[in-house]
Amino acid sequence: MTFAKAISPARPWIIAGALGAIVAAGWSRADEMVSPAAERMKADVSFLADDAQEGRAPGTKGIEAAADHIANEFKKAGLKPAPGADGYFQPFGLDPKVVGTPKLVAKAGDKEVSASYREDFTPLALGSGGDLSGAGIVFAGYGITAKDEAKSLDYDDYKGLDVAGKAVLVLRRSPKYKDDPKLFGGSTPNGFATFAHKASNAAKHGAKAILMVNDKAGLGDGKDVLLSFRAAGQGEASIPFLMLTRSYVGKLLEAAGAPKLDELEDKINGEVRPASRALEGMTLDLAVEVETIKTKNVVGVLEGSGPLSGETVVVGAHYDHLGKGGMGSLAFGSRDIHNGADDNASGSAMVIEMARRLAARRDPLPRRVVFMAFSGEERGLLGSAHYVEHPLIPLDKTVMMINFDMVGRLDDKESLMIYGTGTTAGLDAMVSALAKDEGFNVRLFADGRGGGDARYFAASDHFSFYRKDIPVLFLFTGIHPDYHRPSDDVERINFPGMARIADLGELLLLDIVRRPRRPEFVKPEAVRDAHADGAPAPGDEDPAAARRAAYLGAVPDYGGAADGEGVRLSAITPGSPADKAGMKKTDLLVRLGGIAVGDLEDYAAALRKRKPGDSIEVVVRREGKETTLNVTLGSRADGAKQK
């Protein structure tokens, strides 16, 4: 522990506490004096995680009170509202549902091509509701704009195409997807193939609706299946997003006198060149009503000064939680308040503390810093996903995102995990040096996806920025038995530990904000496809299919490093395959289905090779002895029910 490090002109509020510290042999964490920083964060966490906030579920009075508290603290610190925001708030909707029966009718002259809801088309929750009357229809290939000189990308389905005020018809995925899914980037799927890109790109070009149809690669067993309402995610698009069957699209193209869909698709794939065109004389009438729960991100801006002031560093955390249990709770059947003191009142308090510290500095910062508290993280990173699709500050000028999620349980080993250290050159060495100098037993992960939620790596809001090719850092003190349970309460938070993490966070921020050159994004490909416990890899465009992946129900302890000798478990989901097989939360998992498990990537890879219903042997080390257990794997859908 390095109390002397805390005494700095940058941190005037902790000088008084630090001066009274007596460092002696046998000093323990229980004896640590509580600094003013710890007291401030304790007050914030205590408010956010109070029973009065009822678990901060979106759509409740409790989360509204939490949002007001964070906004007031931003204002008191001296932050300003972001341009285009509603004060300190960025409203959005989540948990959408279709109201009534959507209607879709296309017309070509006196010919009407009506569509039947759920037979010919269905709206997707990714889009909004909306009404169109007499709007033109334009075929825009795969709906992709992929331009990057550094990667020699120059493909644009919208080039020379006027789609303003019209509906765009696009194919699913990307050209040559079956043969070369990485054609437009190093990931699988490439970022341009995603639903989110198609939606945001259409809106950016002025379209009023997007109509998507399965490409040939999307025909499972030759069947043209419409996705379920929520299968493509939710809440990111500002325009209606509908999926149409190929048979119905065939009728549209025939009525418009256009080539057949197979011909257009084959032409694009054969030449890897757009074949976009307006469907001349064809118009669309559309009526879709989507109802959502209203919630909001909280955003405050600290402007920079000087030639780099147009560049932005984002500091974020989510402030929502699970309310009174239900989906996401690991306390099966409980309707008690889930206060989420660590997850993630702790991270929200950390963001407020960072705002106080940086805004109080006498010397102006060279870059803008935007502080954000996201809602909807527990529903699937929805608040941060909404922000990156509708940014209040241009994303192309956003140079780094630092995320705090579950930073309130620093243990006696001083264990701190930091993800994303490989997302820009030189970050690893800088983070390692600062963290170790501050006395942390730090584990660094090059990958930028994270690990806050035991179900999958891409489990916190930094991932929304990472998938937009923005460097990220994610600070995290680890999964614990109170995770997603009513017992995650204020009395279990290590506030002196949080104050130390705040000291480190401030140093990291100052380094990044002051860098003379913009941090350039790097995607660590070596771990791109690793993810824990059979969950969908980040960016996979069909979550419904991913939910059918193999499920074990053994929650890794992200703080329980075993130096390549296995994966320590922190919890076993009740009723899960792991629970039925007799696995225990303190087990060290060393082999799964005949594959040696040395770390989280091994664990993920071993599960990916299996499917629901497989009976396998799992070897765990318990009290120094190896025990072999027989497990019948379940499905991700079953796992969601158990949780």
XYZ file of C-alpha atoms in Angstrom:
643
model
C 0.000 0.000 0.000
C 1.297 3.430 -0.957
C -0.290 6.168 1.129
C 2.356 8.647 0.035
C 1.112 8.371 -3.523
C -2.207 9.810 -2.429
C -0.734 13.138 -1.359
C -0.834 15.142 -4.553
C -1.988 18.601 -5.643
C -4.311 16.713 -7.978
C -6.096 15.203 -4.970
C -6.448 17.984 -2.361
C -9.453 16.384 -0.697
C -7.475 13.393 0.617
C -4.485 15.296 2.007
C -6.135 15.817 5.374
C -6.834 12.113 5.758
C -3.430 11.052 4.490
C -1.560 13.310 6.928
C -3.089 11.454 9.839
C -2.181 7.992 8.596
C 0.115 5.942 10.741
C 1.811 3.161 8.829
C 3.011 0.445 11.181
C 3.944 -3.210 11.129
C 0.899 -5.448 11.182
C -1.315 -2.820 9.516
C -4.442 -4.481 8.095
C -7.196 -3.265 5.788
C -9.659 -3.290 8.675
C -7.488 -0.669 10.399
C -7.307 1.645 7.386
C -8.518 5.124 8.000
C -11.417 6.051 5.743
C -10.312 8.885 3.471
C -12.572 11.713 2.318
C -12.656 10.057 -1.123
C -13.894 6.819 0.434
C -16.494 8.754 2.417
C -17.750 10.502 -0.708
C -18.078 7.270 -2.621
C -19.700 5.589 0.368
C -22.354 8.323 0.348
C -22.971 7.818 -3.370
C -23.126 4.020 -3.157
C -25.354 4.218 -0.080
C -27.838 6.398 -1.934
C -27.811 4.377 -5.146
C -28.023 1.009 -3.354
C -30.574 2.050 -0.751
C -33.788 0.037 -0.534
C -35.613 3.238 -1.474
C -34.255 2.847 -5.038
C -35.774 -0.673 -5.233
C -32.888 -2.120 -7.195
C -32.753 0.590 -9.898
C -34.687 -1.343 -12.549
C -35.429 0.706 -15.696
C -38.893 2.193 -15.666
C -39.084 2.551 -11.880
C -39.064 5.583 -9.589
C -35.874 4.241 -8.024
C -33.791 4.429 -11.168
C -35.176 7.902 -11.888
C -34.020 9.013 -8.435
C -30.619 7.453 -9.130
C -30.363 9.313 -12.449
C -31.241 12.597 -10.746
C -28.599 11.970 -8.065
C -25.862 11.327 -10.634
C -26.906 14.352 -12.716
C -26.859 16.583 -9.625
C -23.374 15.369 -8.694
C -22.173 16.024 -12.252
C -23.598 19.520 -12.054
C -22.026 20.191 -8.629
C -18.667 19.013 -9.984
C -18.914 21.603 -12.752
C -19.730 19.374 -15.726
C -21.901 20.773 -18.512
C -24.724 19.033 -20.428
C -23.771 17.467 -23.746
C -24.987 19.132 -26.949
C -28.258 17.618 -28.104
C -29.032 16.085 -24.716
C -32.096 16.745 -22.581
C -30.200 18.529 -19.844
C -27.864 15.883 -18.415
C -29.980 13.068 -19.872
C -30.079 11.046 -23.093
C -33.484 9.322 -23.144
C -34.100 6.026 -24.946
C -36.481 3.079 -24.796
C -35.945 -0.561 -23.912
C -37.901 -3.812 -23.582
C -39.908 -3.041 -26.725
C -43.112 -4.838 -27.594
C -45.354 -4.637 -30.630
C -48.736 -3.022 -30.044
C -51.587 -4.077 -32.301
C -51.045 -5.642 -35.728
C -48.342 -4.109 -37.941
C -49.330 -3.410 -41.546
C -47.219 -3.373 -44.698
C -48.489 -2.779 -48.235
C -46.382 -2.086 -51.330
C -47.873 -0.578 -54.484
C -46.688 -0.473 -58.078
C -49.104 1.596 -60.132
C -52.506 0.003 -59.637
C -50.940 -3.257 -58.423
C -50.975 -3.816 -54.651
C -48.608 -6.283 -52.947
C -49.992 -6.841 -49.435
C -47.979 -8.624 -46.741
C -49.262 -10.828 -43.928
C -47.838 -10.166 -40.465
C -45.633 -13.077 -39.284
C -46.003 -14.883 -42.602
C -44.439 -12.386 -45.003
C -42.834 -9.937 -42.575
C -42.166 -9.154 -38.958
C -40.794 -6.069 -37.189
C -37.560 -6.452 -35.224
C -37.017 -4.952 -31.780
C -33.798 -3.362 -33.025
C -35.935 -0.743 -34.762
C -38.498 1.785 -33.663
C -42.158 2.150 -34.463
C -43.239 4.398 -37.290
C -45.651 5.187 -40.117
C -44.843 5.581 -43.802
C -47.278 6.505 -46.529
C -46.313 6.493 -50.183
C -42.578 6.182 -49.473
C -40.311 5.020 -52.285
C -38.430 1.718 -52.031
C -34.742 1.328 -52.895
C -32.738 -1.910 -53.118
C -29.440 -1.176 -51.329
C -27.618 -4.492 -51.663
C -26.316 -5.556 -48.277
C -26.756 -2.071 -46.821
C -23.018 -1.739 -46.257
C -20.679 1.229 -46.373
C -17.145 -0.084 -45.785
C -14.479 2.523 -46.364
C -11.083 2.315 -44.703
C -7.956 3.243 -46.629
C -5.704 1.509 -44.101
C -7.498 -1.792 -44.748
C -7.999 -1.166 -48.486
C -11.759 -1.217 -48.031
C -13.878 0.667 -50.544
C -17.343 -0.807 -50.868
C -20.524 1.261 -50.646
C -24.021 -0.033 -51.400
C -25.304 3.549 -51.025
C -22.961 5.183 -53.522
C -24.987 7.365 -55.906
C -28.227 6.188 -54.320
C -30.906 8.622 -53.102
C -32.644 6.997 -50.123
C -33.761 10.113 -48.241
C -37.320 9.646 -46.987
C -37.522 6.138 -48.502
C -37.460 2.530 -47.333
C -34.290 0.574 -48.105
C -34.410 -3.132 -48.935
C -31.197 -4.937 -47.921
C -29.806 -8.461 -47.797
C -28.713 -10.035 -44.531
C -24.987 -10.453 -43.754
C -22.356 -9.369 -46.318
C -21.059 -10.318 -49.787
C -19.433 -13.775 -50.077
C -20.278 -14.394 -46.424
C -20.210 -18.192 -46.685
C -16.868 -18.203 -48.483
C -15.167 -15.303 -46.744
C -16.997 -13.951 -43.653
C -13.962 -11.782 -42.857
C -13.963 -10.044 -46.244
C -14.757 -6.694 -44.641
C -12.723 -7.120 -41.467
C -10.921 -9.513 -39.171
C -13.872 -10.581 -37.051
C -16.502 -13.246 -37.625
C -18.937 -11.824 -38.470
C -17.304 -8.670 -39.758
C -18.727 -5.535 -38.192
C -20.399 -4.467 -41.436
C -22.525 -7.623 -41.526
C -24.270 -6.843 -38.260
C -27.854 -5.710 -37.955
C -26.703 -2.623 -36.049
C -24.493 -1.433 -38.922
C -27.261 -1.929 -41.468
C -29.708 0.021 -39.299
C -27.416 2.919 -38.431
C -26.080 3.148 -41.996
C -29.604 3.337 -43.430
C -30.601 6.048 -40.957
C -27.378 7.946 -41.633
C -28.253 8.071 -45.339
C -31.710 9.443 -44.563
C -33.815 6.292 -44.962
C -37.105 6.150 -43.068
C -37.284 2.342 -42.738
C -35.104 -0.682 -43.363
C -36.467 -3.909 -44.866
C -34.132 -6.896 -44.535
C -34.343 -10.254 -46.291
C -32.347 -13.442 -45.714
C -29.365 -13.855 -47.979
C -28.705 -17.379 -49.268
C -26.238 -17.978 -46.420
C -29.095 -17.333 -44.003
C -31.351 -20.050 -45.345
C -31.105 -22.778 -42.721
C -31.815 -26.161 -44.348
C -33.217 -24.218 -47.268
C -35.885 -22.647 -45.070
C -36.539 -18.927 -45.231
C -37.176 -18.234 -41.546
C -38.198 -14.854 -40.167
C -36.276 -13.901 -37.032
C -38.202 -13.519 -33.809
C -38.927 -9.966 -32.652
C -35.964 -9.741 -30.230
C -33.479 -11.965 -32.076
C -31.521 -9.067 -33.587
C -31.188 -7.170 -30.311
C -33.170 -4.116 -29.394
C -33.267 -0.377 -29.107
C -30.396 0.780 -31.343
C -32.196 1.948 -34.495
C -34.110 5.210 -34.842
C -36.198 3.892 -37.774
C -38.481 0.860 -38.213
C -36.536 -2.346 -38.957
C -38.528 -5.141 -40.612
C -37.593 -8.575 -41.886
C -39.271 -9.839 -45.075
C -39.384 -13.301 -46.635
C -37.627 -13.917 -49.940
C -40.921 -14.962 -51.517
C -42.522 -11.636 -50.633
C -39.472 -9.673 -51.814
C -39.690 -11.649 -55.055
C -43.201 -10.272 -55.561
C -41.953 -6.710 -54.925
C -39.118 -7.023 -57.437
C -41.421 -8.562 -60.035
C -43.977 -5.781 -59.569
C -41.189 -3.211 -59.990
C -39.811 -4.911 -63.109
C -36.468 -5.447 -61.369
C -34.175 -8.496 -61.679
C -34.863 -11.450 -59.396
C -33.329 -11.454 -55.920
C -31.107 -14.446 -56.709
C -29.716 -12.599 -59.741
C -28.984 -9.433 -57.764
C -27.360 -11.364 -54.925
C -25.250 -13.492 -57.287
C -24.088 -10.400 -59.161
C -22.929 -8.678 -55.965
C -21.171 -11.809 -54.695
C -19.575 -12.597 -58.034
C -18.070 -9.146 -58.532
C -18.018 -7.862 -54.931
C -19.543 -4.711 -56.344
C -22.840 -3.042 -55.427
C -25.914 -3.642 -57.572
C -28.156 -1.104 -55.844
C -31.152 0.420 -57.613
C -34.412 2.209 -56.973
C -37.539 0.105 -57.421
C -39.086 2.497 -59.895
C -42.765 3.294 -59.457
C -43.044 1.324 -56.229
C -44.208 2.873 -52.948
C -44.703 1.570 -49.439
C -47.326 2.082 -46.759
C -46.178 0.950 -43.341
C -47.609 1.138 -39.823
C -45.730 -0.303 -36.839
C -46.359 0.669 -33.223
C -43.670 -0.317 -30.720
C -44.027 0.408 -27.014
C -40.947 0.688 -24.804
C -39.928 1.360 -21.225
C -38.503 4.873 -21.049
C -35.119 5.261 -19.424
C -32.011 7.403 -19.924
C -28.258 7.692 -19.866
C -26.757 10.426 -17.693
C -24.059 12.474 -19.458
C -21.804 15.299 -18.268
C -19.036 17.048 -20.220
C -15.732 18.518 -19.083
C -14.328 20.487 -22.011
C -10.642 20.412 -22.852
C -8.365 23.259 -23.876
C -5.877 23.495 -26.735
C -5.313 21.819 -30.103
C -6.518 18.396 -28.880
C -9.685 19.694 -27.242
C -11.861 18.280 -30.032
C -10.871 14.738 -29.031
C -12.837 12.921 -26.348
C -12.131 10.408 -23.612
C -15.240 8.695 -22.217
C -15.452 7.567 -18.584
C -18.456 5.339 -17.972
C -20.328 2.884 -15.782
C -23.852 1.510 -15.731
C -26.184 2.536 -12.921
C -29.138 0.206 -13.534
C -29.646 -3.112 -11.755
C -32.190 -5.935 -11.432
C -34.944 -4.372 -9.355
C -36.630 -7.157 -7.400
C -35.033 -10.036 -9.211
C -36.477 -12.006 -12.087
C -34.462 -12.312 -15.278
C -30.741 -12.089 -14.528
C -31.047 -12.865 -10.820
C -28.971 -15.738 -9.455
C -31.299 -15.960 -6.433
C -33.811 -18.204 -8.145
C -37.406 -17.275 -7.315
C -36.441 -14.358 -5.080
C -38.529 -11.179 -5.235
C -36.348 -9.332 -2.729
C -34.737 -6.029 -3.697
C -31.446 -6.526 -5.533
C -29.640 -3.341 -4.488
C -26.559 -3.943 -6.640
C -24.112 -2.108 -4.384
C -21.125 -3.557 -6.219
C -23.000 -4.092 -9.490
C -22.905 -1.301 -10.239
C -23.422 1.432 -7.673
C -19.684 1.077 -7.081
C -18.805 1.885 -10.704
C -21.293 4.762 -10.828
C -19.778 6.248 -7.681
C -16.332 5.860 -9.264
C -17.404 7.829 -12.344
C -18.790 10.604 -10.119
C -15.508 10.637 -8.186
C -13.491 10.864 -11.410
C -15.661 13.806 -12.474
C -15.044 15.587 -9.162
C -11.300 15.090 -9.346
C -10.737 16.071 -12.944
C -13.119 19.037 -12.843
C -11.396 20.360 -9.705
C -7.960 20.505 -11.328
C -6.485 23.984 -11.768
C -4.716 23.144 -14.998
C -7.092 22.623 -17.956
C -7.007 19.202 -19.589
C -5.904 19.015 -23.230
C -8.776 16.710 -24.245
C -12.495 16.697 -23.551
C -13.664 14.148 -20.972
C -17.267 12.918 -21.118
C -18.637 11.181 -18.029
C -21.529 8.751 -18.557
C -23.788 6.588 -16.424
C -25.603 4.080 -18.621
C -29.002 2.520 -18.127
C -30.071 -0.816 -19.627
C -26.723 -2.584 -19.183
C -28.338 -5.516 -17.397
C -30.739 -5.926 -20.343
C -27.859 -6.282 -22.821
C -25.627 -3.160 -22.811
C -28.562 -1.214 -24.211
C -27.681 2.250 -22.896
C -24.127 2.238 -24.213
C -25.295 0.601 -27.457
C -27.815 3.420 -27.856
C -25.132 6.021 -27.211
C -22.673 4.706 -29.804
C -25.444 4.590 -32.418
C -26.671 8.073 -31.425
C -23.557 9.783 -30.030
C -23.826 13.217 -28.468
C -20.107 13.762 -29.144
C -18.742 12.457 -32.502
C -17.412 8.907 -32.203
C -14.680 9.527 -34.757
C -13.216 11.984 -32.245
C -13.597 9.588 -29.300
C -10.124 8.235 -28.577
C -10.653 6.024 -25.504
C -13.378 4.650 -23.242
C -12.663 3.713 -19.614
C -15.317 1.609 -17.892
C -15.840 0.805 -14.209
C -18.088 -2.147 -13.404
C -18.000 -3.920 -10.041
C -15.031 -2.161 -8.456
C -16.242 -2.348 -4.863
C -14.871 -5.668 -3.657
C -11.089 -5.320 -3.620
C -9.925 -8.392 -1.684
C -7.066 -9.025 0.733
C -4.858 -10.060 -2.179
C -5.363 -6.599 -3.753
C -6.729 -8.343 -6.880
C -7.667 -6.025 -9.725
C -8.444 -7.003 -13.309
C -7.985 -4.579 -16.176
C -9.214 -5.517 -19.646
C -8.404 -3.892 -22.973
C -4.704 -3.267 -22.429
C -4.010 -4.538 -25.945
C -6.476 -2.197 -27.668
C -3.855 0.454 -28.339
C -0.056 0.314 -28.514
C 1.845 0.894 -25.278
C -1.207 0.690 -23.021
C -0.199 -2.615 -21.455
C 3.131 -1.368 -20.098
C 1.681 1.907 -18.829
C -1.253 0.278 -17.044
C 0.928 -2.444 -15.544
C 3.461 0.037 -14.190
C 0.871 2.358 -12.645
C -1.206 -0.459 -11.144
C 1.770 -2.196 -9.586
C 3.179 1.103 -8.327
C -0.156 1.711 -6.596
C 0.169 -1.658 -4.869
C -2.339 -3.764 -6.803
C -2.001 -7.430 -7.659
C -3.097 -6.697 -11.188
C -4.118 -9.079 -13.963
C -4.081 -7.575 -17.433
C -6.113 -8.808 -20.392
C -5.276 -7.588 -23.873
C -8.782 -8.290 -25.154
C -11.202 -5.382 -25.015
C -14.413 -7.233 -24.322
C -14.230 -7.610 -20.572
C -15.539 -10.017 -17.991
C -17.947 -8.276 -15.645
C -20.801 -10.700 -16.174
C -19.966 -14.358 -15.637
C -22.113 -15.405 -18.579
C -19.907 -13.990 -21.286
C -16.873 -11.775 -21.795
C -18.664 -8.945 -23.597
C -20.518 -8.089 -20.447
C -20.123 -4.418 -19.784
C -20.514 -1.118 -21.532
C -16.967 -0.735 -22.826
C -17.806 -3.411 -25.418
C -20.221 -1.069 -27.202
C -17.276 1.266 -27.820
C -14.858 -1.576 -28.562
C -17.039 -2.797 -31.416
C -16.822 0.717 -32.861
C -13.012 0.377 -32.981
C -12.388 2.628 -29.981
C -9.643 1.632 -27.502
C -11.008 0.645 -24.098
C -9.993 -0.095 -20.533
C -12.256 -1.947 -18.127
C -11.503 -2.065 -14.383
C -13.094 -4.859 -12.354
C -12.470 -6.441 -8.913
C -14.124 -9.757 -9.719
C -17.176 -11.955 -9.436
C -18.272 -12.923 -5.908
C -21.047 -15.008 -4.313
C -23.289 -11.924 -3.920
C -23.263 -11.210 -7.660
C -26.833 -10.697 -8.966
C -28.265 -11.571 -5.581
C -30.056 -9.512 -2.879
C -26.951 -9.857 -0.692
C -24.955 -7.454 -2.909
C -25.375 -4.685 -0.373
C -23.525 -1.634 0.939
C -22.015 -3.241 4.044
C -20.000 -5.595 1.825
C -18.262 -2.816 -0.108
C -14.577 -2.092 0.521
C -14.617 1.715 0.379
C -10.911 2.218 1.244
C -10.204 -0.154 -1.667
C -12.446 1.920 -3.922
C -10.514 5.054 -2.953
C -7.292 3.354 -4.026
C -8.843 2.315 -7.349
C -9.967 5.926 -7.783
C -6.341 7.032 -7.326
C -5.280 4.602 -10.051
C -8.199 5.600 -12.274
C -7.208 9.240 -12.028
C -3.607 8.461 -12.995
C -4.736 6.360 -15.963
C -7.094 9.097 -17.111
C -4.484 11.815 -16.854
C -2.016 9.760 -18.884
C -4.536 9.156 -21.667
C -5.937 12.692 -21.700
C -2.434 14.177 -21.908
C -1.000 11.910 -24.599
C 0.402 14.007 -27.434
C -0.850 11.549 -30.066
C -4.250 9.966 -30.428
C -4.320 6.320 -29.237
C -4.830 4.165 -32.335
C -7.187 1.213 -32.037
C -5.873 -2.358 -32.162
C -8.125 -5.426 -32.019
C -6.338 -8.374 -30.373
C -7.345 -11.134 -32.784
C -5.840 -13.982 -30.794
C -8.690 -13.940 -28.305
C -11.468 -12.728 -30.601
C -13.488 -15.925 -30.396
C -12.961 -16.748 -26.707
C -15.975 -16.404 -24.477
C -17.135 -18.093 -21.311
C -19.803 -20.701 -20.655
C -21.177 -21.089 -24.171
C -22.554 -17.569 -24.593
C -22.615 -15.754 -27.943
C -19.342 -14.303 -29.112
C -19.542 -10.507 -29.204
C -20.847 -9.330 -32.538
C -22.589 -12.597 -33.421
C -25.682 -11.501 -35.244
C -28.068 -14.276 -34.140
C -28.425 -14.314 -30.330
C -31.374 -16.739 -30.606
C -29.108 -19.382 -32.139
C -26.351 -18.663 -29.622
C -28.752 -19.331 -26.753
C -28.795 -22.948 -27.919
C -25.076 -23.244 -27.084
C -23.884 -25.661 -24.406
C -24.415 -24.492 -20.836
C -22.666 -25.681 -17.672
C -23.685 -23.170 -14.988
C -20.259 -22.923 -13.341
C -19.368 -19.262 -12.766
C -15.630 -18.483 -13.084
C -13.892 -16.470 -10.375
C -12.225 -13.768 -12.464
C -10.101 -12.808 -9.479
C -9.067 -16.363 -8.671
C -6.055 -16.707 -10.945
C -4.376 -20.096 -10.850
C -1.375 -19.297 -13.069
C -2.516 -21.505 -15.926
C -3.358 -24.441 -13.667
C -7.145 -24.175 -14.008
C -10.174 -21.947 -13.566
C -11.333 -21.260 -10.012
C -15.118 -21.207 -9.648
C -16.933 -18.562 -7.618
C -20.525 -19.809 -7.855
C -22.664 -22.663 -9.131
C -26.064 -21.741 -10.542
C -28.787 -23.639 -8.653
C -30.417 -26.339 -10.773
C -27.727 -26.104 -13.457
C -25.839 -29.091 -14.936
C -22.845 -28.170 -12.748
C -25.050 -28.155 -9.648
C -26.629 -31.524 -10.506
C -23.179 -33.045 -11.062
C -21.966 -31.943 -7.639
C -19.565 -29.164 -8.637
C -18.782 -26.665 -5.867
C -18.080 -22.945 -5.965
C -14.545 -23.398 -4.573
C -13.536 -26.061 -7.122
C -10.608 -25.564 -9.460
C -11.760 -26.713 -12.907
C -8.818 -28.417 -14.654
C -10.367 -30.556 -17.427
C -13.631 -30.398 -19.363
C -14.662 -33.079 -21.835
C -11.115 -34.350 -22.212
C -9.642 -30.882 -22.775
C -7.184 -29.399 -20.285
C -8.444 -26.115 -18.835
C -5.629 -23.770 -17.858
C -7.433 -20.447 -18.088
C -10.667 -18.761 -19.154
C -9.906 -19.068 -22.856
C -9.421 -22.840 -22.471
C -12.698 -23.045 -20.544
C -14.541 -21.153 -23.264
C -12.986 -23.165 -26.085
C -13.821 -26.477 -24.401
C -17.480 -25.521 -24.032
C -17.685 -24.278 -27.612
C -16.794 -27.763 -28.825
C -19.859 -29.197 -27.085
C -23.602 -29.027 -27.597
C -26.598 -29.296 -25.250
C -27.233 -32.873 -24.183
C -23.592 -33.976 -24.384
C -22.499 -36.144 -21.442
C -18.916 -35.365 -20.527
C -16.410 -35.821 -17.739
C -15.363 -32.754 -15.767
C -12.263 -32.909 -13.590
C -11.985 -30.536 -10.639
C -9.292 -30.119 -8.006
C -10.824 -30.023 -4.544
C -8.814 -29.840 -1.329
C -5.705 -30.831 -3.243
C -7.246 -33.914 -4.847
C -8.653 -34.371 -8.329
C -12.282 -35.476 -8.591
C -13.987 -36.620 -11.788
C -17.658 -35.736 -12.212
C -20.106 -36.723 -14.940
C -22.049 -33.791 -16.386
C -24.857 -33.628 -18.939
C -24.660 -30.184 -20.513
C -27.768 -28.042 -20.845
C -28.625 -25.216 -23.244
C -28.178 -21.470 -22.846
C -31.977 -21.115 -22.988
C -32.299 -23.461 -19.998
C -29.582 -21.486 -18.244
C -31.525 -18.255 -18.685
C -34.562 -19.868 -17.040
C -32.472 -21.086 -14.109
C -31.149 -17.607 -13.555
